JSON list of C-alpha atoms in Angstrom, two decimals:
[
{"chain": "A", "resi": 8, "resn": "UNK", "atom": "CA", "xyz": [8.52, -10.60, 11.89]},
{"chain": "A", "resi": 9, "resn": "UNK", "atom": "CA", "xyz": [-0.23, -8.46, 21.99]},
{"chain": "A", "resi": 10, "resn": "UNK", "atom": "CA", "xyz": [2.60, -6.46, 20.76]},
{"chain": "A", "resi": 11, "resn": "UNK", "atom": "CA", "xyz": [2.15, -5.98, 16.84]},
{"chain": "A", "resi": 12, "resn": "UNK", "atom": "CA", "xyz": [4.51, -7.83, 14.96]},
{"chain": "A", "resi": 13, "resn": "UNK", "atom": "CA", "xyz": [4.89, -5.68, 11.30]},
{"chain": "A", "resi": 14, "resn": "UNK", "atom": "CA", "xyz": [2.05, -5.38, 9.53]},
{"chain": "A", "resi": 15, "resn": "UNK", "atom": "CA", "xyz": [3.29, -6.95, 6.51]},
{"chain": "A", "resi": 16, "resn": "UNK", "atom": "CA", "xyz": [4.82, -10.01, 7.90]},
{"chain": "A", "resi": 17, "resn": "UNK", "atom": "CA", "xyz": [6.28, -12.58, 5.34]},
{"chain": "A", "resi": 18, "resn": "UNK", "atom": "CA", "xyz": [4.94, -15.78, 4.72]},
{"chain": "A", "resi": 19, "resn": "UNK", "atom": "CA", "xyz": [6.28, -19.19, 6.30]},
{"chain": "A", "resi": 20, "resn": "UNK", "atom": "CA", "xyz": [9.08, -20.20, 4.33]},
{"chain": "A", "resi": 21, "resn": "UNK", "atom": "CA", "xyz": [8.99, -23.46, 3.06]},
{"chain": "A", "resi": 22, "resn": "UNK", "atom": "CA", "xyz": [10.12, -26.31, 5.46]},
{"chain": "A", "resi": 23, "resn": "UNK", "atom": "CA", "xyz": [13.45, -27.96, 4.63]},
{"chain": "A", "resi": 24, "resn": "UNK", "atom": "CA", "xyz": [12.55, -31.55, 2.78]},
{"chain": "A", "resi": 25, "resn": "UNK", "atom": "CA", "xyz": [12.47, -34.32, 5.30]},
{"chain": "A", "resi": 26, "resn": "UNK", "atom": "CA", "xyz": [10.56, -37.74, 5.36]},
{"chain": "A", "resi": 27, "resn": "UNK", "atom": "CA", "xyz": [6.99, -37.37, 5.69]},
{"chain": "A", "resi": 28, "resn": "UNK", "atom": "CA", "xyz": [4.39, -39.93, 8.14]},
{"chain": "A", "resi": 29, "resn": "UNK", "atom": "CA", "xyz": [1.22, -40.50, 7.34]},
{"chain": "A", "resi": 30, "resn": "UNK", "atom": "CA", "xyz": [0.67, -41.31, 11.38]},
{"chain": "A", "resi": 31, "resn": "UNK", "atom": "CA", "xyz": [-1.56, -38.98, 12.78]},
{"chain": "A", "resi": 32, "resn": "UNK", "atom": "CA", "xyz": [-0.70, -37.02, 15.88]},
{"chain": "A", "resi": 33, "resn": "UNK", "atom": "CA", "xyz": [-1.96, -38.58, 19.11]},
{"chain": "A", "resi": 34, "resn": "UNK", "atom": "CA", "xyz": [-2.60, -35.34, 20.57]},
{"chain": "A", "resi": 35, "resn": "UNK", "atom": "CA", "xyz": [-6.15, -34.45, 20.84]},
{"chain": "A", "resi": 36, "resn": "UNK", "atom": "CA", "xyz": [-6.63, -31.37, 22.68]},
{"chain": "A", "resi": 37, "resn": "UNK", "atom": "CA", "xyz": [-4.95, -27.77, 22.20]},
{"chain": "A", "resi": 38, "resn": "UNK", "atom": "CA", "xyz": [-3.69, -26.83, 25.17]},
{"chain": "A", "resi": 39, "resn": "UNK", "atom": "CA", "xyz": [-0.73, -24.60, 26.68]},
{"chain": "A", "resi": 40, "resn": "UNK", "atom": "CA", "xyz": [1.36, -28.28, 26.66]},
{"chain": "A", "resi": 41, "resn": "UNK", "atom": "CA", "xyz": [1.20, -28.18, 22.81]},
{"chain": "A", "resi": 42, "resn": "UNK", "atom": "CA", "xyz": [4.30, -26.80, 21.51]},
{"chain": "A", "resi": 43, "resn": "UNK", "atom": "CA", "xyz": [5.60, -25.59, 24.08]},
{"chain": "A", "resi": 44, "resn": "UNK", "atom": "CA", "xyz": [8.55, -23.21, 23.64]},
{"chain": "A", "resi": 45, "resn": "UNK", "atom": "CA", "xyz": [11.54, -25.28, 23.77]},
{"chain": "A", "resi": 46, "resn": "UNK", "atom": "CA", "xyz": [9.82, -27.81, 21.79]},
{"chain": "A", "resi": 47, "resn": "UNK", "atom": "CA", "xyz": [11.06, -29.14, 18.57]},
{"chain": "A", "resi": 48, "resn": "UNK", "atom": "CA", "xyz": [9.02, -29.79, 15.53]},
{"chain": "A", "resi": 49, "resn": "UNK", "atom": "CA", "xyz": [9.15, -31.76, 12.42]},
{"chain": "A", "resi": 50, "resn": "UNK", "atom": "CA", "xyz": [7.23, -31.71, 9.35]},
{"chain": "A", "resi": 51, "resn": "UNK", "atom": "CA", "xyz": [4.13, -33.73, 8.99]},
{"chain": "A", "resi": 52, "resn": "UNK", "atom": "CA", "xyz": [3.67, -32.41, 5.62]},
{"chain": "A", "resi": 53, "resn": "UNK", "atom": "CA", "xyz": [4.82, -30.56, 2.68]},
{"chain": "A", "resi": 54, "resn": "UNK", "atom": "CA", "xyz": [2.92, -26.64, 2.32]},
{"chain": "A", "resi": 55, "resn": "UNK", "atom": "CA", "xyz": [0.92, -26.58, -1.17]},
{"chain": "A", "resi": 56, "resn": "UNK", "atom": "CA", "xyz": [1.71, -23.56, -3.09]},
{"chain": "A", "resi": 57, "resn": "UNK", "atom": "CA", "xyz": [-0.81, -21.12, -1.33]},
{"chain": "A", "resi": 58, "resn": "UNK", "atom": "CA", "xyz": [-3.41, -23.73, -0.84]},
{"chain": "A", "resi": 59, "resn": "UNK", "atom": "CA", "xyz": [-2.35, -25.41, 2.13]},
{"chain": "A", "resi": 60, "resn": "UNK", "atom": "CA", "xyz": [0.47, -24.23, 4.71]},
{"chain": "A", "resi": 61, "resn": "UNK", "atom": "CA", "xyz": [3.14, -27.14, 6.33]},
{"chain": "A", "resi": 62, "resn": "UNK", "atom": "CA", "xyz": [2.00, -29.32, 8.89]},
{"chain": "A", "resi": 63, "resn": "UNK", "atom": "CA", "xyz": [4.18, -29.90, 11.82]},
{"chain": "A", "resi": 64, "resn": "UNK", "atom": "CA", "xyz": [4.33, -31.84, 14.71]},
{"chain": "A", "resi": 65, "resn": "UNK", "atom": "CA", "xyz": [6.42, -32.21, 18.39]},
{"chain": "A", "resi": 66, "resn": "UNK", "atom": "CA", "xyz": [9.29, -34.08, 18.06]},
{"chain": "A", "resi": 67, "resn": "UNK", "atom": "CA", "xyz": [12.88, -34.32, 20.67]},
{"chain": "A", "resi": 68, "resn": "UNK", "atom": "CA", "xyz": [15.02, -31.92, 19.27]},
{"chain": "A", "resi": 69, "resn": "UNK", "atom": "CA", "xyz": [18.03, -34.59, 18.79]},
{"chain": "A", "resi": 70, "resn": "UNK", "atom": "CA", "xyz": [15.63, -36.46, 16.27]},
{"chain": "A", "resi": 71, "resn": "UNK", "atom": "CA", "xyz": [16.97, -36.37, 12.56]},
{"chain": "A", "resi": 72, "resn": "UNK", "atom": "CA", "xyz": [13.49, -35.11, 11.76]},
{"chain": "A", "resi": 73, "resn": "UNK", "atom": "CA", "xyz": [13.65, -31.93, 13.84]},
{"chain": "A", "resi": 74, "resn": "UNK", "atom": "CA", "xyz": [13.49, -29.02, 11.33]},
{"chain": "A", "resi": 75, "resn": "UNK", "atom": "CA", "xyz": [12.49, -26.19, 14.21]},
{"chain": "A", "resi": 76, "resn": "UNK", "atom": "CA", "xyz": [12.15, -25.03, 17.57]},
{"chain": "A", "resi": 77, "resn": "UNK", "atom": "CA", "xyz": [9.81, -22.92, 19.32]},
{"chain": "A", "resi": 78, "resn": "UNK", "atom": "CA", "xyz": [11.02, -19.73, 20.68]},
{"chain": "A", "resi": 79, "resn": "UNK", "atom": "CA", "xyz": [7.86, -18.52, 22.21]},
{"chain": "A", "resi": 80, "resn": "UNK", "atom": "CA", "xyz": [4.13, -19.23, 22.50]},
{"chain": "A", "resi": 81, "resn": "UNK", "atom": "CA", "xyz": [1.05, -17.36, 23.37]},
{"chain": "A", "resi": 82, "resn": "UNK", "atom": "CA", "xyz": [-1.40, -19.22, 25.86]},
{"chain": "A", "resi": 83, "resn": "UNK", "atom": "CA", "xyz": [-3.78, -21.31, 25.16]},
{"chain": "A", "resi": 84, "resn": "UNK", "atom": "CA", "xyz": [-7.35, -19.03, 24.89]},
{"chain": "A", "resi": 85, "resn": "UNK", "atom": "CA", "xyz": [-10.83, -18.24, 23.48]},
{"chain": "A", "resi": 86, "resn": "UNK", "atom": "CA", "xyz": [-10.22, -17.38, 20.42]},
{"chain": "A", "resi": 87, "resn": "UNK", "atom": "CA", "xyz": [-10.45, -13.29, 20.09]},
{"chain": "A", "resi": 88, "resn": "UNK", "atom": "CA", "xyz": [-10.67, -12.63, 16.04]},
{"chain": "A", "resi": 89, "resn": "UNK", "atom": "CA", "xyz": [-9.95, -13.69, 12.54]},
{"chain": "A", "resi": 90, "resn": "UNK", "atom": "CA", "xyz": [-6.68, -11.63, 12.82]},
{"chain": "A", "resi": 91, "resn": "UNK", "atom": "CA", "xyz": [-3.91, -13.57, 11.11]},
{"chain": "A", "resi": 92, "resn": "UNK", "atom": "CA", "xyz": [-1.79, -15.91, 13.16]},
{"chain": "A", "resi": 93, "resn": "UNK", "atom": "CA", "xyz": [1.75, -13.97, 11.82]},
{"chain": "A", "resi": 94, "resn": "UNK", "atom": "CA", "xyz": [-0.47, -10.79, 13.23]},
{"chain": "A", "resi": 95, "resn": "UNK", "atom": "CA", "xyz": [-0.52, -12.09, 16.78]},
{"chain": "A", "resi": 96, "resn": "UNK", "atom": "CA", "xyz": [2.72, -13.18, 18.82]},
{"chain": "A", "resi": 97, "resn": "UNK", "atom": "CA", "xyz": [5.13, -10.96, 19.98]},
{"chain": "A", "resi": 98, "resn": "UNK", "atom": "CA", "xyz": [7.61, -12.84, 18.46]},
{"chain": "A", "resi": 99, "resn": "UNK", "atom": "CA", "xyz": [11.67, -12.11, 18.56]},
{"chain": "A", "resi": 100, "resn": "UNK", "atom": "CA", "xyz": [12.92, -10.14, 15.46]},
{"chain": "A", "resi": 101, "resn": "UNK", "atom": "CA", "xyz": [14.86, -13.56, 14.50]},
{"chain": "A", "resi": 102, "resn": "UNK", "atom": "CA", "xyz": [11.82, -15.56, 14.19]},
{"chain": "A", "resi": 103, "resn": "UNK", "atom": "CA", "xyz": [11.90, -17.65, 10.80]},
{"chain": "A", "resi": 104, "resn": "UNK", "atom": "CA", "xyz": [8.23, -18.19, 10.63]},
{"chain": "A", "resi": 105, "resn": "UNK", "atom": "CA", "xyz": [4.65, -18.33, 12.91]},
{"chain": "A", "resi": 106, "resn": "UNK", "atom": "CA", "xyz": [2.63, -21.24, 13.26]},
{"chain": "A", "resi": 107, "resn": "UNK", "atom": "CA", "xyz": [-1.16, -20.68, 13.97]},
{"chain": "A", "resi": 108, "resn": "UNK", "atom": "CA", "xyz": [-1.88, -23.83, 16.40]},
{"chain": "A", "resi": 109, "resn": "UNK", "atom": "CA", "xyz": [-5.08, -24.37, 16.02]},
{"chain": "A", "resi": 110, "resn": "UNK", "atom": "CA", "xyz": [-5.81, -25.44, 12.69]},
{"chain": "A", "resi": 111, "resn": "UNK", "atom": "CA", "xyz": [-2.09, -26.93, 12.66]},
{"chain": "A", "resi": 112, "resn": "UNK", "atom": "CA", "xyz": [-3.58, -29.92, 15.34]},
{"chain": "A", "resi": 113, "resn": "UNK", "atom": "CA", "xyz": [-6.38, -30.17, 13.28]},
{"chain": "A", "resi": 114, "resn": "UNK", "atom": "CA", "xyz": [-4.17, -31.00, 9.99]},
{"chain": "A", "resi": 115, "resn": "UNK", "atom": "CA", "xyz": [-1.92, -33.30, 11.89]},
{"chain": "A", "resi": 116, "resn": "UNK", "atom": "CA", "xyz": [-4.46, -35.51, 13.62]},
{"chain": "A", "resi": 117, "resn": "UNK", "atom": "CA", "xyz": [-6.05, -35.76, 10.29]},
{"chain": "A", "resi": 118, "resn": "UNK", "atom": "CA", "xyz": [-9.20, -34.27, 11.81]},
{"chain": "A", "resi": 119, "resn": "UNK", "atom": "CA", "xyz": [-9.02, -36.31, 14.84]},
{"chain": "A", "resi": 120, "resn": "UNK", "atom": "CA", "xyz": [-8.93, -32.78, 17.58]},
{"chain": "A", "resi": 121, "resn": "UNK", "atom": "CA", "xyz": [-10.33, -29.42, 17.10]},
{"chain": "A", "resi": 122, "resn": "UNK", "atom": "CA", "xyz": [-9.40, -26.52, 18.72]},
{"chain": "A", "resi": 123, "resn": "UNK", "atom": "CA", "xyz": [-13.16, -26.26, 20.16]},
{"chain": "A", "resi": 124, "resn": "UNK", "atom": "CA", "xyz": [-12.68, -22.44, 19.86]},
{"chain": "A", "resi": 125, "resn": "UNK", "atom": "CA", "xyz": [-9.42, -21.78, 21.53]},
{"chain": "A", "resi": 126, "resn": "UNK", "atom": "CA", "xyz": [-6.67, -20.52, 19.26]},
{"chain": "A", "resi": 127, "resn": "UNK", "atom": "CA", "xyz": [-2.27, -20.23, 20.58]},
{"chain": "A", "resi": 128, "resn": "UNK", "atom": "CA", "xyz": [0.20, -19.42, 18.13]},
{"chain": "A", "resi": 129, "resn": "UNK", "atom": "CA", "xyz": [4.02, -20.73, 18.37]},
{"chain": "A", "resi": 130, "resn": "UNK", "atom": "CA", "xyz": [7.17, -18.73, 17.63]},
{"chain": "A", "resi": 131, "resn": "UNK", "atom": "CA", "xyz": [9.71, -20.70, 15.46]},
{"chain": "A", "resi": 132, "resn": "UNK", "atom": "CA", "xyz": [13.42, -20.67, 14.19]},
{"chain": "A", "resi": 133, "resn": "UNK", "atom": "CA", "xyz": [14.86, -22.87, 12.21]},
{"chain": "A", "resi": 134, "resn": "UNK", "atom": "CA", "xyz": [17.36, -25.81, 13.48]},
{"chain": "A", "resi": 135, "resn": "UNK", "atom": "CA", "xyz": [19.97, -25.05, 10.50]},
{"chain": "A", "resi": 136, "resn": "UNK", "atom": "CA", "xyz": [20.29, -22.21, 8.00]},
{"chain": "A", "resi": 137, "resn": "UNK", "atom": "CA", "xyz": [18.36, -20.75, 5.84]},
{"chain": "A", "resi": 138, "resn": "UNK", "atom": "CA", "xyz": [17.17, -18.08, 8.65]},
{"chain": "A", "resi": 139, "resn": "UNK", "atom": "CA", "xyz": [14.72, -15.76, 6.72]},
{"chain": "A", "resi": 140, "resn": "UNK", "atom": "CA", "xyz": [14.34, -13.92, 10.15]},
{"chain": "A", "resi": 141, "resn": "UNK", "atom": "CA", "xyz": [17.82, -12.87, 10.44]},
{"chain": "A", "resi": 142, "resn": "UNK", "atom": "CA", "xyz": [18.48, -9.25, 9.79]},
{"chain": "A", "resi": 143, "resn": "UNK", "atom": "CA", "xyz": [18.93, -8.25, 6.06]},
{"chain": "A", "resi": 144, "resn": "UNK", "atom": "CA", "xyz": [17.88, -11.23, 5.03]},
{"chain": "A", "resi": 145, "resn": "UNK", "atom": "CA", "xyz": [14.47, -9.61, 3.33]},
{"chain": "A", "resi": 146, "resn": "UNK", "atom": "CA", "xyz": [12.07, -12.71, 4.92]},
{"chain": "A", "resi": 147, "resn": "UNK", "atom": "CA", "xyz": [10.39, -13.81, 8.51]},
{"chain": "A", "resi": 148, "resn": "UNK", "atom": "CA", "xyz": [7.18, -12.23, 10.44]},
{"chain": "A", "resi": 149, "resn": "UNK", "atom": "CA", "xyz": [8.99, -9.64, 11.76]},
{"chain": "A", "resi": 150, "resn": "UNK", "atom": "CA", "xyz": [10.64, -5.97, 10.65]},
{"chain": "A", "resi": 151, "resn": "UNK", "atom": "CA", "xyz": [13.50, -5.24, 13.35]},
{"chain": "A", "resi": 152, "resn": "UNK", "atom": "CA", "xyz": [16.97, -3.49, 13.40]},
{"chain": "A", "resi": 153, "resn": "UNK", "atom": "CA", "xyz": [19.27, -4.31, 10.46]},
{"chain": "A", "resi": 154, "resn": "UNK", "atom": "CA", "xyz": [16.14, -5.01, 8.31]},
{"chain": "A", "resi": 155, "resn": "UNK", "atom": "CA", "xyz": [16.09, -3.48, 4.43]},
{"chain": "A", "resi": 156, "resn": "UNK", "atom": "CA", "xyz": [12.22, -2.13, 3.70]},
{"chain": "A", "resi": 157, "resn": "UNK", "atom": "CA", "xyz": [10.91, 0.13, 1.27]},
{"chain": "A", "resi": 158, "resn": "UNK", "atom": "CA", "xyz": [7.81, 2.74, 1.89]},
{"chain": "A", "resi": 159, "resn": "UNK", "atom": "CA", "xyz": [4.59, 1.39, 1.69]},
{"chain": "A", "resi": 160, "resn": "UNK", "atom": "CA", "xyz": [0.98, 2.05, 3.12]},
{"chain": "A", "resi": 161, "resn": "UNK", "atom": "CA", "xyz": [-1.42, 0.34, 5.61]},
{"chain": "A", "resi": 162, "resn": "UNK", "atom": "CA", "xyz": [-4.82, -0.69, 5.15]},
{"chain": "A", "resi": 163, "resn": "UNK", "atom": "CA", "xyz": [-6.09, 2.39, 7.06]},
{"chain": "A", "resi": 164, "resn": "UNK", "atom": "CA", "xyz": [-3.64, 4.62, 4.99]},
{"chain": "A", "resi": 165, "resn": "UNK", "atom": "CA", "xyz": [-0.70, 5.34, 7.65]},
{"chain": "A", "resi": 166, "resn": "UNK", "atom": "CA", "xyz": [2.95, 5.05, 6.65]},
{"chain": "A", "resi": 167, "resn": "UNK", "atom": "CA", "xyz": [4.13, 1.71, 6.76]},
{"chain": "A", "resi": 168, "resn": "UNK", "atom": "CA", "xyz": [6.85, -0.96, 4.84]},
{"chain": "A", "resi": 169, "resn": "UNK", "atom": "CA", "xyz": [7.66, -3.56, 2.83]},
{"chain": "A", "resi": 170, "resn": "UNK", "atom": "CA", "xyz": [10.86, -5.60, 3.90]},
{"chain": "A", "resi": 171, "resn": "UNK", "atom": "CA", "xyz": [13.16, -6.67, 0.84]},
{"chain": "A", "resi": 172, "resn": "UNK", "atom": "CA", "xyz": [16.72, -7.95, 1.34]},
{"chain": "A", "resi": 173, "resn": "UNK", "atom": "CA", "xyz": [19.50, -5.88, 2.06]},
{"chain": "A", "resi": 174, "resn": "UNK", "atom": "CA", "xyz": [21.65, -7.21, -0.87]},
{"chain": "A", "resi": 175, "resn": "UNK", "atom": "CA", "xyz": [20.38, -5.62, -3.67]},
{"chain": "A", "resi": 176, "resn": "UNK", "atom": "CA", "xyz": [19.25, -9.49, -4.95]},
{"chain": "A", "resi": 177, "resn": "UNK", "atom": "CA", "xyz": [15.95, -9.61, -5.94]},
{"chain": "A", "resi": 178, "resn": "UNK", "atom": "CA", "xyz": [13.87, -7.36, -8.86]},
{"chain": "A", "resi": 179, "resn": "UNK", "atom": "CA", "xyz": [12.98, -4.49, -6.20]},
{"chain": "A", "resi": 180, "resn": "UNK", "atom": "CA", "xyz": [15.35, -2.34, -4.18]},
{"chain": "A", "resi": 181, "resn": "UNK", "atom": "CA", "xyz": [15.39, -1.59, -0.68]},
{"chain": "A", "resi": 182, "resn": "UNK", "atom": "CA", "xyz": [15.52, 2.29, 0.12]},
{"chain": "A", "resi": 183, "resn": "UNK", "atom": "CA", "xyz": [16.07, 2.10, 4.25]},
{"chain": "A", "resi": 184, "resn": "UNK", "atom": "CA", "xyz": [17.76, 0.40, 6.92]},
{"chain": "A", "resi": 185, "resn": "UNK", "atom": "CA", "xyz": [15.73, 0.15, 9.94]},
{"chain": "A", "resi": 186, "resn": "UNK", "atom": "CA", "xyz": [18.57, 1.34, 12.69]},
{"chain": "A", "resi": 187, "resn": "UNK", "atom": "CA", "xyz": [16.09, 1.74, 16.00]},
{"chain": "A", "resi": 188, "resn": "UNK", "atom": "CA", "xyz": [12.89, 0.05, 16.79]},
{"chain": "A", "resi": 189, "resn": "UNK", "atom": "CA", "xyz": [11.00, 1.10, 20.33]},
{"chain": "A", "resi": 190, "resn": "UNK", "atom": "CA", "xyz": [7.68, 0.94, 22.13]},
{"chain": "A", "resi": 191, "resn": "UNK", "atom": "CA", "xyz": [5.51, 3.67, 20.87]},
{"chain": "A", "resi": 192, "resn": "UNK", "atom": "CA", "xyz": [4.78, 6.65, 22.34]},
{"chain": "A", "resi": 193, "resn": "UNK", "atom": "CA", "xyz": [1.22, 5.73, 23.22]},
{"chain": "A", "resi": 194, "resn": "UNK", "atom": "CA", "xyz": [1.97, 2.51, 25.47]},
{"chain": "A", "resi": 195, "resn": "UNK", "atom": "CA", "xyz": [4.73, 3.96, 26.83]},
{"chain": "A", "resi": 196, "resn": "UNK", "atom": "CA", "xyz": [4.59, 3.07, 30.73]},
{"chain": "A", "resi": 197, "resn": "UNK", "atom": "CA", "xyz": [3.15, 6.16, 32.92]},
{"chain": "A", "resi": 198, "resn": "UNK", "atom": "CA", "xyz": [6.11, 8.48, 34.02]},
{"chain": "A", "resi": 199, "resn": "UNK", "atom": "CA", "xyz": [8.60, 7.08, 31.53]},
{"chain": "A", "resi": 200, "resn": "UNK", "atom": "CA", "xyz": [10.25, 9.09, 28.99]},
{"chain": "A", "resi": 201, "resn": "UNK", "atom": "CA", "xyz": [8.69, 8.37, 25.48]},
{"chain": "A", "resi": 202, "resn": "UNK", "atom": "CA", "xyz": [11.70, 7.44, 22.83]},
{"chain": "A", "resi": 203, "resn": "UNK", "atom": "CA", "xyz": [11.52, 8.81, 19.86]},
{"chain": "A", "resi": 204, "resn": "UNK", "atom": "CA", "xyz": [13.93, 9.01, 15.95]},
{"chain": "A", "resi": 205, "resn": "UNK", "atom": "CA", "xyz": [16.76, 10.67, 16.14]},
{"chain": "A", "resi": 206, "resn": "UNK", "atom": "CA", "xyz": [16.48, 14.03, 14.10]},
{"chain": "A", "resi": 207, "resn": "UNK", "atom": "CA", "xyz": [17.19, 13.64, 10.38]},
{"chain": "A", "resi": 208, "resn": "UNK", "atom": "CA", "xyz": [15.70, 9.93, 10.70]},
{"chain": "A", "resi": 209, "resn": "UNK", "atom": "CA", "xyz": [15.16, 9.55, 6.77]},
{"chain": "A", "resi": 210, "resn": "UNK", "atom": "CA", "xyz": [11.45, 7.60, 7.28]},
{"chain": "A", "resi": 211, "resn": "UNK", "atom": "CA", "xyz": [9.92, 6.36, 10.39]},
{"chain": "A", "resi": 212, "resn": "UNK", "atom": "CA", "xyz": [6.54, 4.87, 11.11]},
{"chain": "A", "resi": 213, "resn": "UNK", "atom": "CA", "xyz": [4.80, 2.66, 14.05]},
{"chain": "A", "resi": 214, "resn": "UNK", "atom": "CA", "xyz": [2.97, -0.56, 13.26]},
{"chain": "A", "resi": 215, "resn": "UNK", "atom": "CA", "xyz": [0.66, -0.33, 16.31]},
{"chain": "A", "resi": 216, "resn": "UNK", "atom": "CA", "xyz": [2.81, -1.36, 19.10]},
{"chain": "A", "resi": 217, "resn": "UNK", "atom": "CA", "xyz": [6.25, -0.13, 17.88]},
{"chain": "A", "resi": 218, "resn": "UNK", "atom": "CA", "xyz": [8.05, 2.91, 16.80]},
{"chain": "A", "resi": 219, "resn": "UNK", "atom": "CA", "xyz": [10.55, 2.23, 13.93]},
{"chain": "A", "resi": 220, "resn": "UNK", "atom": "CA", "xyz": [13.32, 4.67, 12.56]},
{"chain": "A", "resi": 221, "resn": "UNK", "atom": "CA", "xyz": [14.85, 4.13, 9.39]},
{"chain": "A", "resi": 222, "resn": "UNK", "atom": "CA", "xyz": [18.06, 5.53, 7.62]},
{"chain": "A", "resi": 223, "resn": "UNK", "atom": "CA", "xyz": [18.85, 5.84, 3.84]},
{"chain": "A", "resi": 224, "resn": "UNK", "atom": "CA", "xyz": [20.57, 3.22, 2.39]},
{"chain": "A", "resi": 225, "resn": "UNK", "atom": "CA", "xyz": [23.65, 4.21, 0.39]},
{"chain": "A", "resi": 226, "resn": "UNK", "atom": "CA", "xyz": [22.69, 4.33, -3.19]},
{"chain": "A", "resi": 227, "resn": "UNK", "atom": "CA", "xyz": [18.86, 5.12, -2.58]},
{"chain": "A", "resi": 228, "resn": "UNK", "atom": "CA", "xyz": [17.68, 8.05, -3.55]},
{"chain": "A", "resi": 229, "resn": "UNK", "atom": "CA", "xyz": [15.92, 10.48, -1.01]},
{"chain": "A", "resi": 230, "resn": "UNK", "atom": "CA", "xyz": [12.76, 10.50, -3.29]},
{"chain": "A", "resi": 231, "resn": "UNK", "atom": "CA", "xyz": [11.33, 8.60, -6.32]},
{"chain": "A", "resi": 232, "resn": "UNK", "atom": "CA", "xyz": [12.86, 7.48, -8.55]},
{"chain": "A", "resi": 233, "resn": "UNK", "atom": "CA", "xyz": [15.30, 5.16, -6.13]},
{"chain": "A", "resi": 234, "resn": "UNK", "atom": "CA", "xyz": [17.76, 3.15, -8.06]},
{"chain": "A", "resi": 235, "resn": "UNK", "atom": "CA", "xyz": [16.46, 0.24, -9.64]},
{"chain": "A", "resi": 236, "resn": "UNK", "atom": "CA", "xyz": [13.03, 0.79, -7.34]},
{"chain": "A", "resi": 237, "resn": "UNK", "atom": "CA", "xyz": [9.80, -0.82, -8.96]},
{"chain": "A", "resi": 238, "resn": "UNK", "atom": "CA", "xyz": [7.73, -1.05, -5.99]}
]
């Protein structure tokens, strides 16, 4: 929205429109200097439908250009798997989107640096509003507290969810409110007290690394059939 981020995380949301450079990035190397959290980005270029995500590159955050900061960032490494890069940081619940590093350099140098097998993925909120990763607000990597989801099932068939706003806005309806989120039992540190729901918890369900407990959402129904529910 490594410690599992949900497995369902949302897509980057398109960058806010600023002017684009054709100047390629002088940095050729990806290293744990690149994007550093704290570091400000602006956008290189426009994402292409599906076809090809935004392009960014460091900027100082004063600049007029700066769209985003960077929260957090994984080292630098060899890379470990083709898992996706919004599968990989443990990212803050408020993150707006994830950038995969790697094949970001490669995009803004034009082809000029390669990653020569070493992937790091960057954390990043938005400078100004919209902030998909806020809670309710149905967009972001992450699932956290004050998140809307409805039930839905993982690859390997365990309970997990879709998040959709908490304003009733778009064609499907929420039918939860995620109200606790925790380290699951299973990585729980040795002689520490596993947390766990609260009885009654409506729907609850861990996506690897965390335990999440949701309530009913006034108006839902407590089965199918939820109001206004199409998926």
């Amino acid at each position: 929205m490594t410690t599992v981020p949900s497995p369902l995380p949302s897509a980057p949301p398109p960058a806010p429109p600023v002017p684009t450079t054709s100047t390629a990035s002088t940095v050729t190397e990806l290293t744990d200097d690149y994007l550093a959290a704290g570091q400000c980005v602006s956008v290189v270029s426009e994402a292409i439908s599906n076809i090809s995500p935004a392009t960014y590159d460091p900027v100082p955050c004063e600049s007029r250009t700066a769209v985003a900061q960077v929260s957090s960032r994984t080292r630098t490494a060899v890379a470990r798997s083709s898992v996706p890069a919004a599968r990989r940081p443990a990212c803050k619940d408020d993150t707006d989107f994830v950038l995969d590093l790697g094949p970001n350099l490669v995009r803004a140098s034009h082809g000029n640096a390669a990653p020569n097998g070493k992937e790091a993925y960057a954390c990043l909120r938005n400078l100004k509003a919209p902030h998909p990763g806020d809670p309710g607000q149905g967009g972001g990597p992450m699932i956290g507290v004050g998140d809307c989801i409805v039930r839905a099932t993982a690859a390997d068939g365990k309970p997990s969810a879709r998040e959709l706003r908490c304003d009733w806005t778009g064609p499907n309806k929420p039918q939860y409110k995620i109200v606790k989120k925790f380290l699951s039992p299973l990585l729980t540190p040795r002689g520490s007290t596993p947390d766990k729901c609260a009885p009654g918890t409506a729907y609850e369900y861990s996506d690897g690394a965390r335990q999440v407990c949701a309530d009913w959402l006034p108006g839902a129904s407590n089965g199918a059939g939820a109001p206004g529910l199409t998926g």
